[in-house]
């Protein structure tokens, strides 16, 4: 077997955040059991496109005996397992923190009826896209919001979002196990000061609070957890 360059992932350093996965166009890296792993040697071209992506420096290139890179097999693997465009083609996952609120309209176009400035302090917000090491999560007051809430509740920014780190998810339609894993990593790494769960009144949305409690238990952290329930007509029904 030839000796060639190939990716090497340090399991001790890897926290399974998944940032490296979309950076590999060959689909050679996947997060399995909480760690990034090389799915097959023949999918790795050894060029190291994933190297700069890892926030924990867990990826290096080593030289070892390995079967040759098989481009056709890799492309078939990508077509089979990743039918959607890779996330790195879109800036949706680029971490950003904002210093100041952004007004929705230029000063000259403001009217008394103009909406208030956005209270969103960072990007991204989808739980799936936010890595546990995101700086805006560190010791933050986290607001975990069900997808439907901002559409139902008219003053979401003013009443709930200000000074919070926002994560959004749907406990009914999303991958619950993936969210549980991600949230437990966030709690373990970011050690948030508090978590507020903003959910809809429909029973399935209660899964969001369950997600938080389970994740906190998995991470072995304790922090205040509160829950606010929003009605489908946009009213606050309960706060505990
Ligand atoms: S980016 Fe680094 S820490 Fe995250 S899953 Fe990949 S190897 Fe692990
Ligand atoms: S569980 Fe239902 S109400 Fe809650 S975010 Fe998902 S679809 Fe919306």
PDB file of C-alpha atoms and ligand atoms in Angstrom:
ATOM      1  CA  UNK A   1       0.000   0.000   0.000  1.00  0.00           C
ATOM      2  CA  UNK A   2       1.400   3.459  -0.852  1.00  0.00           C
ATOM      3  CA  UNK A   3       2.425   5.997   1.783  1.00  0.00           C
ATOM      4  CA  UNK A   4       0.591   9.269   1.194  1.00  0.00           C
ATOM      5  CA  UNK A   5      -0.787  12.366   2.897  1.00  0.00           C
ATOM      6  CA  UNK A   6      -4.080  11.869   4.677  1.00  0.00           C
ATOM      7  CA  UNK A   7      -6.104  13.607   7.338  1.00  0.00           C
ATOM      8  CA  UNK A   8      -5.545  12.761  11.007  1.00  0.00           C
ATOM      9  CA  UNK A   9      -8.113  13.765  13.653  1.00  0.00           C
ATOM     10  CA  UNK A  10      -7.044  14.039  17.284  1.00  0.00           C
ATOM     11  CA  UNK A  11      -9.996  12.573  19.189  1.00  0.00           C
ATOM     12  CA  UNK A  12      -8.867  14.103  22.465  1.00  0.00           C
ATOM     13  CA  UNK A  13      -9.033  17.601  21.017  1.00  0.00           C
ATOM     14  CA  UNK A  14     -12.183  17.110  18.918  1.00  0.00           C
ATOM     15  CA  UNK A  15     -15.402  18.188  20.599  1.00  0.00           C
ATOM     16  CA  UNK A  16     -17.625  17.037  17.747  1.00  0.00           C
ATOM     17  CA  UNK A  17     -18.805  20.542  16.789  1.00  0.00           C
ATOM     18  CA  UNK A  18     -19.027  19.470  13.126  1.00  0.00           C
ATOM     19  CA  UNK A  19     -17.556  22.660  11.678  1.00  0.00           C
ATOM     20  CA  UNK A  20     -15.100  20.602   9.613  1.00  0.00           C
ATOM     21  CA  UNK A  21     -17.741  18.378   8.032  1.00  0.00           C
ATOM     22  CA  UNK A  22     -19.029  20.769   5.344  1.00  0.00           C
ATOM     23  CA  UNK A  23     -15.482  21.946   4.564  1.00  0.00           C
ATOM     24  CA  UNK A  24     -14.699  18.542   3.064  1.00  0.00           C
ATOM     25  CA  UNK A  25     -16.167  18.492  -0.445  1.00  0.00           C
ATOM     26  CA  UNK A  26     -15.417  14.767  -0.634  1.00  0.00           C
ATOM     27  CA  UNK A  27     -17.615  14.005   2.384  1.00  0.00           C
ATOM     28  CA  UNK A  28     -14.696  12.214   4.016  1.00  0.00           C
ATOM     29  CA  UNK A  29     -15.391  13.529   7.532  1.00  0.00           C
ATOM     30  CA  UNK A  30     -18.486  12.842   9.580  1.00  0.00           C
ATOM     31  CA  UNK A  31     -19.273  13.296  13.253  1.00  0.00           C
ATOM     32  CA  UNK A  32     -19.954   9.851  14.690  1.00  0.00           C
ATOM     33  CA  UNK A  33     -20.544   9.242  18.394  1.00  0.00           C
ATOM     34  CA  UNK A  34     -19.598  12.847  19.164  1.00  0.00           C
ATOM     35  CA  UNK A  35     -16.254  12.842  17.351  1.00  0.00           C
ATOM     36  CA  UNK A  36     -15.192  13.780  13.828  1.00  0.00           C
ATOM     37  CA  UNK A  37     -14.021  10.673  12.002  1.00  0.00           C
ATOM     38  CA  UNK A  38     -12.602   9.836   8.604  1.00  0.00           C
ATOM     39  CA  UNK A  39     -15.357   7.764   7.029  1.00  0.00           C
ATOM     40  CA  UNK A  40     -13.010   6.017   4.623  1.00  0.00           C
ATOM     41  CA  UNK A  41      -9.397   6.574   3.601  1.00  0.00           C
ATOM     42  CA  UNK A  42     -10.310   6.485  -0.086  1.00  0.00           C
ATOM     43  CA  UNK A  43     -12.537   9.594   0.302  1.00  0.00           C
ATOM     44  CA  UNK A  44      -9.707  11.782   1.671  1.00  0.00           C
ATOM     45  CA  UNK A  45      -7.582  13.535  -0.963  1.00  0.00           C
ATOM     46  CA  UNK A  46      -5.067  14.664   1.676  1.00  0.00           C
ATOM     47  CA  UNK A  47      -5.140  18.284   0.486  1.00  0.00           C
ATOM     48  CA  UNK A  48      -6.329  19.516   3.876  1.00  0.00           C
ATOM     49  CA  UNK A  49      -9.253  21.780   2.949  1.00  0.00           C
ATOM     50  CA  UNK A  50     -10.637  20.996   6.413  1.00  0.00           C
ATOM     51  CA  UNK A  51      -7.458  22.036   8.284  1.00  0.00           C
ATOM     52  CA  UNK A  52      -8.177  25.710   8.828  1.00  0.00           C
ATOM     53  CA  UNK A  53     -11.780  25.067   9.819  1.00  0.00           C
ATOM     54  CA  UNK A  54     -11.214  23.302  13.116  1.00  0.00           C
ATOM     55  CA  UNK A  55     -11.437  25.728  16.047  1.00  0.00           C
ATOM     56  CA  UNK A  56      -9.671  23.212  18.284  1.00  0.00           C
ATOM     57  CA  UNK A  57      -6.720  22.417  16.054  1.00  0.00           C
ATOM     58  CA  UNK A  58      -7.745  18.791  16.033  1.00  0.00           C
ATOM     59  CA  UNK A  59      -7.029  18.165  12.357  1.00  0.00           C
ATOM     60  CA  UNK A  60      -3.571  17.636  10.898  1.00  0.00           C
ATOM     61  CA  UNK A  61      -2.202  15.927   7.811  1.00  0.00           C
ATOM     62  CA  UNK A  62      -0.044  12.879   8.376  1.00  0.00           C
ATOM     63  CA  UNK A  63       1.822  10.567   6.047  1.00  0.00           C
ATOM     64  CA  UNK A  64       0.934   6.938   6.394  1.00  0.00           C
ATOM     65  CA  UNK A  65       0.073   3.853   4.424  1.00  0.00           C
ATOM     66  CA  UNK A  66      -3.362   4.299   2.917  1.00  0.00           C
ATOM     67  CA  UNK A  67      -5.186   3.319  -0.251  1.00  0.00           C
ATOM     68  CA  UNK A  68      -5.118   5.965  -2.996  1.00  0.00           C
ATOM     69  CA  UNK A  69      -7.740   8.682  -3.018  1.00  0.00           C
ATOM     70  CA  UNK A  70     -10.620   7.512  -5.236  1.00  0.00           C
ATOM     71  CA  UNK A  71     -12.319  10.598  -6.629  1.00  0.00           C
ATOM     72  CA  UNK A  72     -15.138   8.716  -8.326  1.00  0.00           C
ATOM     73  CA  UNK A  73     -15.959   6.765  -5.184  1.00  0.00           C
ATOM     74  CA  UNK A  74     -15.847  10.005  -3.184  1.00  0.00           C
ATOM     75  CA  UNK A  75     -18.228  11.780  -5.542  1.00  0.00           C
ATOM     76  CA  UNK A  76     -20.613   8.832  -5.463  1.00  0.00           C
ATOM     77  CA  UNK A  77     -20.435   8.909  -1.671  1.00  0.00           C
ATOM     78  CA  UNK A  78     -21.221  12.649  -1.671  1.00  0.00           C
ATOM     79  CA  UNK A  79     -24.143  12.172  -4.047  1.00  0.00           C
ATOM     80  CA  UNK A  80     -25.463   9.381  -1.849  1.00  0.00           C
ATOM     81  CA  UNK A  81     -25.061  11.020   1.531  1.00  0.00           C
ATOM     82  CA  UNK A  82     -25.091  14.768   0.920  1.00  0.00           C
ATOM     83  CA  UNK A  83     -27.733  15.581  -1.670  1.00  0.00           C
ATOM     84  CA  UNK A  84     -27.908  19.199  -0.509  1.00  0.00           C
ATOM     85  CA  UNK A  85     -25.240  21.824  -1.328  1.00  0.00           C
ATOM     86  CA  UNK A  86     -22.506  21.908   1.315  1.00  0.00           C
ATOM     87  CA  UNK A  87     -23.057  24.458   4.052  1.00  0.00           C
ATOM     88  CA  UNK A  88     -19.700  26.135   3.385  1.00  0.00           C
ATOM     89  CA  UNK A  89     -21.062  27.418   0.071  1.00  0.00           C
ATOM     90  CA  UNK A  90     -23.335  29.703   2.056  1.00  0.00           C
ATOM     91  CA  UNK A  91     -22.337  32.275   4.700  1.00  0.00           C
ATOM     92  CA  UNK A  92     -25.179  31.043   6.942  1.00  0.00           C
ATOM     93  CA  UNK A  93     -22.787  29.506   9.468  1.00  0.00           C
ATOM     94  CA  UNK A  94     -20.190  32.303   9.667  1.00  0.00           C
ATOM     95  CA  UNK A  95     -19.964  33.491  13.276  1.00  0.00           C
ATOM     96  CA  UNK A  96     -20.725  37.174  13.793  1.00  0.00           C
ATOM     97  CA  UNK A  97     -21.369  39.316  16.857  1.00  0.00           C
ATOM     98  CA  UNK A  98     -22.953  42.732  16.491  1.00  0.00           C
ATOM     99  CA  UNK A  99     -22.060  45.685  18.685  1.00  0.00           C
ATOM    100  CA  UNK A 100     -25.096  47.828  18.120  1.00  0.00           C
ATOM    101  CA  UNK A 101     -28.726  47.378  17.215  1.00  0.00           C
ATOM    102  CA  UNK A 102     -29.510  47.943  13.564  1.00  0.00           C
ATOM    103  CA  UNK A 103     -32.382  50.218  12.720  1.00  0.00           C
ATOM    104  CA  UNK A 104     -34.709  48.726  10.104  1.00  0.00           C
ATOM    105  CA  UNK A 105     -35.122  52.025   8.239  1.00  0.00           C
ATOM    106  CA  UNK A 106     -32.810  54.956   7.444  1.00  0.00           C
ATOM    107  CA  UNK A 107     -33.299  57.966   9.763  1.00  0.00           C
ATOM    108  CA  UNK A 108     -34.985  60.062   7.053  1.00  0.00           C
ATOM    109  CA  UNK A 109     -37.574  57.347   6.429  1.00  0.00           C
ATOM    110  CA  UNK A 110     -38.430  56.768  10.071  1.00  0.00           C
ATOM    111  CA  UNK A 111     -42.010  57.363  11.102  1.00  0.00           C
ATOM    112  CA  UNK A 112     -43.645  56.991  14.520  1.00  0.00           C
ATOM    113  CA  UNK A 113     -45.029  53.684  13.265  1.00  0.00           C
ATOM    114  CA  UNK A 114     -41.604  52.354  12.167  1.00  0.00           C
ATOM    115  CA  UNK A 115     -40.552  49.094  13.819  1.00  0.00           C
ATOM    116  CA  UNK A 116     -37.917  49.163  16.545  1.00  0.00           C
ATOM    117  CA  UNK A 117     -34.289  48.252  15.929  1.00  0.00           C
ATOM    118  CA  UNK A 118     -33.291  44.615  15.790  1.00  0.00           C
ATOM    119  CA  UNK A 119     -32.103  43.279  19.147  1.00  0.00           C
ATOM    120  CA  UNK A 120     -30.284  40.353  17.544  1.00  0.00           C
ATOM    121  CA  UNK A 121     -26.704  40.368  18.808  1.00  0.00           C
ATOM    122  CA  UNK A 122     -25.059  37.646  16.740  1.00  0.00           C
ATOM    123  CA  UNK A 123     -25.252  35.226  13.845  1.00  0.00           C
ATOM    124  CA  UNK A 124     -26.046  32.351  13.241  1.00  0.00           C
ATOM    125  CA  UNK A 125     -29.084  31.520  15.350  1.00  0.00           C
ATOM    126  CA  UNK A 126     -30.119  28.023  14.212  1.00  0.00           C
ATOM    127  CA  UNK A 127     -29.112  25.542  16.921  1.00  0.00           C
ATOM    128  CA  UNK A 128     -27.837  23.255  14.174  1.00  0.00           C
ATOM    129  CA  UNK A 129     -25.447  25.921  12.883  1.00  0.00           C
ATOM    130  CA  UNK A 130     -24.161  27.402  16.134  1.00  0.00           C
ATOM    131  CA  UNK A 131     -20.949  25.703  17.336  1.00  0.00           C
ATOM    132  CA  UNK A 132     -20.517  25.153  21.093  1.00  0.00           C
ATOM    133  CA  UNK A 133     -17.408  27.369  21.129  1.00  0.00           C
ATOM    134  CA  UNK A 134     -19.240  30.405  19.672  1.00  0.00           C
ATOM    135  CA  UNK A 135     -17.986  33.380  21.727  1.00  0.00           C
ATOM    136  CA  UNK A 136     -21.433  34.884  22.081  1.00  0.00           C
ATOM    137  CA  UNK A 137     -22.574  31.832  24.056  1.00  0.00           C
ATOM    138  CA  UNK A 138     -19.928  32.054  26.777  1.00  0.00           C
ATOM    139  CA  UNK A 139     -21.630  32.673  30.156  1.00  0.00           C
ATOM    140  CA  UNK A 140     -24.580  34.099  28.247  1.00  0.00           C
ATOM    141  CA  UNK A 141     -28.232  34.284  29.084  1.00  0.00           C
ATOM    142  CA  UNK A 142     -29.487  31.932  26.396  1.00  0.00           C
ATOM    143  CA  UNK A 143     -32.889  32.289  24.800  1.00  0.00           C
ATOM    144  CA  UNK A 144     -33.929  29.001  23.192  1.00  0.00           C
ATOM    145  CA  UNK A 145     -36.894  29.811  21.010  1.00  0.00           C
ATOM    146  CA  UNK A 146     -39.224  27.489  19.186  1.00  0.00           C
ATOM    147  CA  UNK A 147     -39.263  28.263  15.475  1.00  0.00           C
ATOM    148  CA  UNK A 148     -42.873  29.421  15.482  1.00  0.00           C
ATOM    149  CA  UNK A 149     -42.663  31.886  18.372  1.00  0.00           C
ATOM    150  CA  UNK A 150     -41.283  34.976  16.603  1.00  0.00           C
ATOM    151  CA  UNK A 151     -44.111  34.692  14.054  1.00  0.00           C
ATOM    152  CA  UNK A 152     -46.796  34.396  16.697  1.00  0.00           C
ATOM    153  CA  UNK A 153     -45.490  36.914  19.233  1.00  0.00           C
ATOM    154  CA  UNK A 154     -45.481  40.463  17.853  1.00  0.00           C
ATOM    155  CA  UNK A 155     -42.857  42.063  20.133  1.00  0.00           C
ATOM    156  CA  UNK A 156     -40.321  39.260  20.216  1.00  0.00           C
ATOM    157  CA  UNK A 157     -37.268  41.535  19.881  1.00  0.00           C
ATOM    158  CA  UNK A 158     -38.407  44.091  22.437  1.00  0.00           C
ATOM    159  CA  UNK A 159     -39.721  41.706  25.081  1.00  0.00           C
ATOM    160  CA  UNK A 160     -37.449  38.675  24.846  1.00  0.00           C
ATOM    161  CA  UNK A 161     -34.390  39.026  22.633  1.00  0.00           C
ATOM    162  CA  UNK A 162     -32.549  42.009  24.088  1.00  0.00           C
ATOM    163  CA  UNK A 163     -29.169  41.041  25.669  1.00  0.00           C
ATOM    164  CA  UNK A 164     -29.789  37.343  25.068  1.00  0.00           C
ATOM    165  CA  UNK A 165     -27.866  34.784  23.004  1.00  0.00           C
ATOM    166  CA  UNK A 166     -30.483  33.330  20.676  1.00  0.00           C
ATOM    167  CA  UNK A 167     -30.826  29.727  19.574  1.00  0.00           C
ATOM    168  CA  UNK A 168     -33.807  28.553  17.550  1.00  0.00           C
ATOM    169  CA  UNK A 169     -35.076  25.028  17.015  1.00  0.00           C
ATOM    170  CA  UNK A 170     -38.221  23.003  16.493  1.00  0.00           C
ATOM    171  CA  UNK A 171     -38.633  20.045  18.836  1.00  0.00           C
ATOM    172  CA  UNK A 172     -41.206  18.434  16.547  1.00  0.00           C
ATOM    173  CA  UNK A 173     -39.614  18.645  13.105  1.00  0.00           C
ATOM    174  CA  UNK A 174     -35.883  18.812  13.824  1.00  0.00           C
ATOM    175  CA  UNK A 175     -33.512  15.987  14.739  1.00  0.00           C
ATOM    176  CA  UNK A 176     -34.092  15.790  18.510  1.00  0.00           C
ATOM    177  CA  UNK A 177     -31.038  13.625  19.230  1.00  0.00           C
ATOM    178  CA  UNK A 178     -28.755  15.936  17.269  1.00  0.00           C
ATOM    179  CA  UNK A 179     -30.119  18.950  19.151  1.00  0.00           C
ATOM    180  CA  UNK A 180     -29.693  17.155  22.461  1.00  0.00           C
ATOM    181  CA  UNK A 181     -26.076  16.408  21.683  1.00  0.00           C
ATOM    182  CA  UNK A 182     -25.357  19.949  20.483  1.00  0.00           C
ATOM    183  CA  UNK A 183     -27.105  21.594  23.426  1.00  0.00           C
ATOM    184  CA  UNK A 184     -25.273  19.464  25.975  1.00  0.00           C
ATOM    185  CA  UNK A 185     -21.978  20.498  24.347  1.00  0.00           C
ATOM    186  CA  UNK A 186     -23.039  24.135  24.460  1.00  0.00           C
ATOM    187  CA  UNK A 187     -23.935  23.897  28.137  1.00  0.00           C
ATOM    188  CA  UNK A 188     -20.685  22.122  28.987  1.00  0.00           C
ATOM    189  CA  UNK A 189     -18.484  24.569  27.080  1.00  0.00           C
ATOM    190  CA  UNK A 190     -20.312  27.863  27.396  1.00  0.00           C
ATOM    191  CA  UNK A 191     -21.539  27.465  30.996  1.00  0.00           C
ATOM    192  CA  UNK A 192     -24.497  29.805  30.393  1.00  0.00           C
ATOM    193  CA  UNK A 193     -25.780  31.975  33.227  1.00  0.00           C
ATOM    194  CA  UNK A 194     -29.392  31.106  32.451  1.00  0.00           C
ATOM    195  CA  UNK A 195     -31.643  29.557  29.830  1.00  0.00           C
ATOM    196  CA  UNK A 196     -35.070  30.840  28.885  1.00  0.00           C
ATOM    197  CA  UNK A 197     -37.197  28.519  26.776  1.00  0.00           C
ATOM    198  CA  UNK A 198     -39.746  30.285  24.624  1.00  0.00           C
ATOM    199  CA  UNK A 199     -42.259  27.783  23.308  1.00  0.00           C
ATOM    200  CA  UNK A 200     -45.662  27.632  21.697  1.00  0.00           C
ATOM    201  CA  UNK A 201     -48.727  26.409  23.549  1.00  0.00           C
ATOM    202  CA  UNK A 202     -49.098  23.273  21.399  1.00  0.00           C
ATOM    203  CA  UNK A 203     -48.094  20.197  23.435  1.00  0.00           C
ATOM    204  CA  UNK A 204     -45.367  19.017  21.047  1.00  0.00           C
ATOM    205  CA  UNK A 205     -43.502  22.270  21.600  1.00  0.00           C
ATOM    206  CA  UNK A 206     -42.972  21.303  25.242  1.00  0.00           C
ATOM    207  CA  UNK A 207     -40.230  19.047  23.918  1.00  0.00           C
ATOM    208  CA  UNK A 208     -38.015  22.134  23.828  1.00  0.00           C
ATOM    209  CA  UNK A 209     -37.998  22.443  27.616  1.00  0.00           C
ATOM    210  CA  UNK A 210     -37.429  18.725  27.952  1.00  0.00           C
ATOM    211  CA  UNK A 211     -34.484  19.106  25.573  1.00  0.00           C
ATOM    212  CA  UNK A 212     -32.911  21.737  27.822  1.00  0.00           C
ATOM    213  CA  UNK A 213     -33.363  19.705  31.001  1.00  0.00           C
ATOM    214  CA  UNK A 214     -31.952  16.556  29.405  1.00  0.00           C
ATOM    215  CA  UNK A 215     -29.009  18.416  27.896  1.00  0.00           C
ATOM    216  CA  UNK A 216     -28.188  20.092  31.220  1.00  0.00           C
ATOM    217  CA  UNK A 217     -28.210  16.698  32.895  1.00  0.00           C
ATOM    218  CA  UNK A 218     -25.944  15.229  30.206  1.00  0.00           C
ATOM    219  CA  UNK A 219     -23.556  18.164  30.514  1.00  0.00           C
ATOM    220  CA  UNK A 220     -23.642  18.029  34.310  1.00  0.00           C
ATOM    221  CA  UNK A 221     -24.386  21.745  34.624  1.00  0.00           C
ATOM    222  CA  UNK A 222     -26.917  23.594  36.723  1.00  0.00           C
ATOM    223  CA  UNK A 223     -28.336  26.949  35.738  1.00  0.00           C
ATOM    224  CA  UNK A 224     -31.696  28.647  36.126  1.00  0.00           C
ATOM    225  CA  UNK A 225     -34.133  27.465  33.449  1.00  0.00           C
ATOM    226  CA  UNK A 226     -37.367  29.337  32.828  1.00  0.00           C
ATOM    227  CA  UNK A 227     -40.150  28.656  30.356  1.00  0.00           C
ATOM    228  CA  UNK A 228     -42.502  31.100  28.668  1.00  0.00           C
ATOM    229  CA  UNK A 229     -45.462  29.732  26.729  1.00  0.00           C
ATOM    230  CA  UNK A 230     -46.873  31.726  23.828  1.00  0.00           C
ATOM    231  CA  UNK A 231     -50.405  31.230  22.542  1.00  0.00           C
ATOM    232  CA  UNK A 232     -51.116  30.804  18.867  1.00  0.00           C
ATOM    233  CA  UNK A 233     -52.810  34.234  18.910  1.00  0.00           C
ATOM    234  CA  UNK A 234     -49.599  35.792  20.162  1.00  0.00           C
ATOM    235  CA  UNK A 235     -50.286  36.181  23.883  1.00  0.00           C
ATOM    236  CA  UNK A 236     -48.101  35.091  26.814  1.00  0.00           C
ATOM    237  CA  UNK A 237     -50.025  32.212  28.393  1.00  0.00           C
ATOM    238  CA  UNK A 238     -47.655  31.174  31.152  1.00  0.00           C
ATOM    239  CA  UNK A 239     -44.217  31.966  32.547  1.00  0.00           C
ATOM    240  CA  UNK A 240     -42.528  29.684  35.025  1.00  0.00           C
TER     241      UNK A 240
HETATM  242  S1  LIG B   1     -14.053  21.068  13.532  1.00  0.00           S
HETATM  243 FE1  LIG B   1     -12.481  20.123  14.862  1.00  0.00          FE
HETATM  244  S2  LIG B   1     -13.502  19.942  16.857  1.00  0.00           S
HETATM  245 FE2  LIG B   1     -15.120  20.274  15.355  1.00  0.00          FE
HETATM  246  S3  LIG B   1     -15.775  18.192  14.718  1.00  0.00           S
HETATM  247 FE3  LIG B   1     -14.191  18.828  13.255  1.00  0.00          FE
HETATM  248  S4  LIG B   1     -12.303  18.008  14.114  1.00  0.00           S
HETATM  249 FE4  LIG B   1     -13.783  17.979  15.781  1.00  0.00          FE
HETATM  250  S1  LIG B   2     -43.068  22.063  17.909  1.00  0.00           S
HETATM  251 FE1  LIG B   2     -44.732  22.868  16.687  1.00  0.00          FE
HETATM  252  S2  LIG B   2     -45.141  24.896  17.545  1.00  0.00           S
HETATM  253 FE2  LIG B   2     -43.128  24.262  18.334  1.00  0.00          FE
HETATM  254  S3  LIG B   2     -41.683  25.173  16.862  1.00  0.00           S
HETATM  255 FE3  LIG B   2     -42.134  23.077  16.124  1.00  0.00          FE
HETATM  256  S4  LIG B   2     -43.860  23.322  14.692  1.00  0.00           S
HETATM  257 FE4  LIG B   2     -43.708  25.213  15.888  1.00  0.00          FE
END
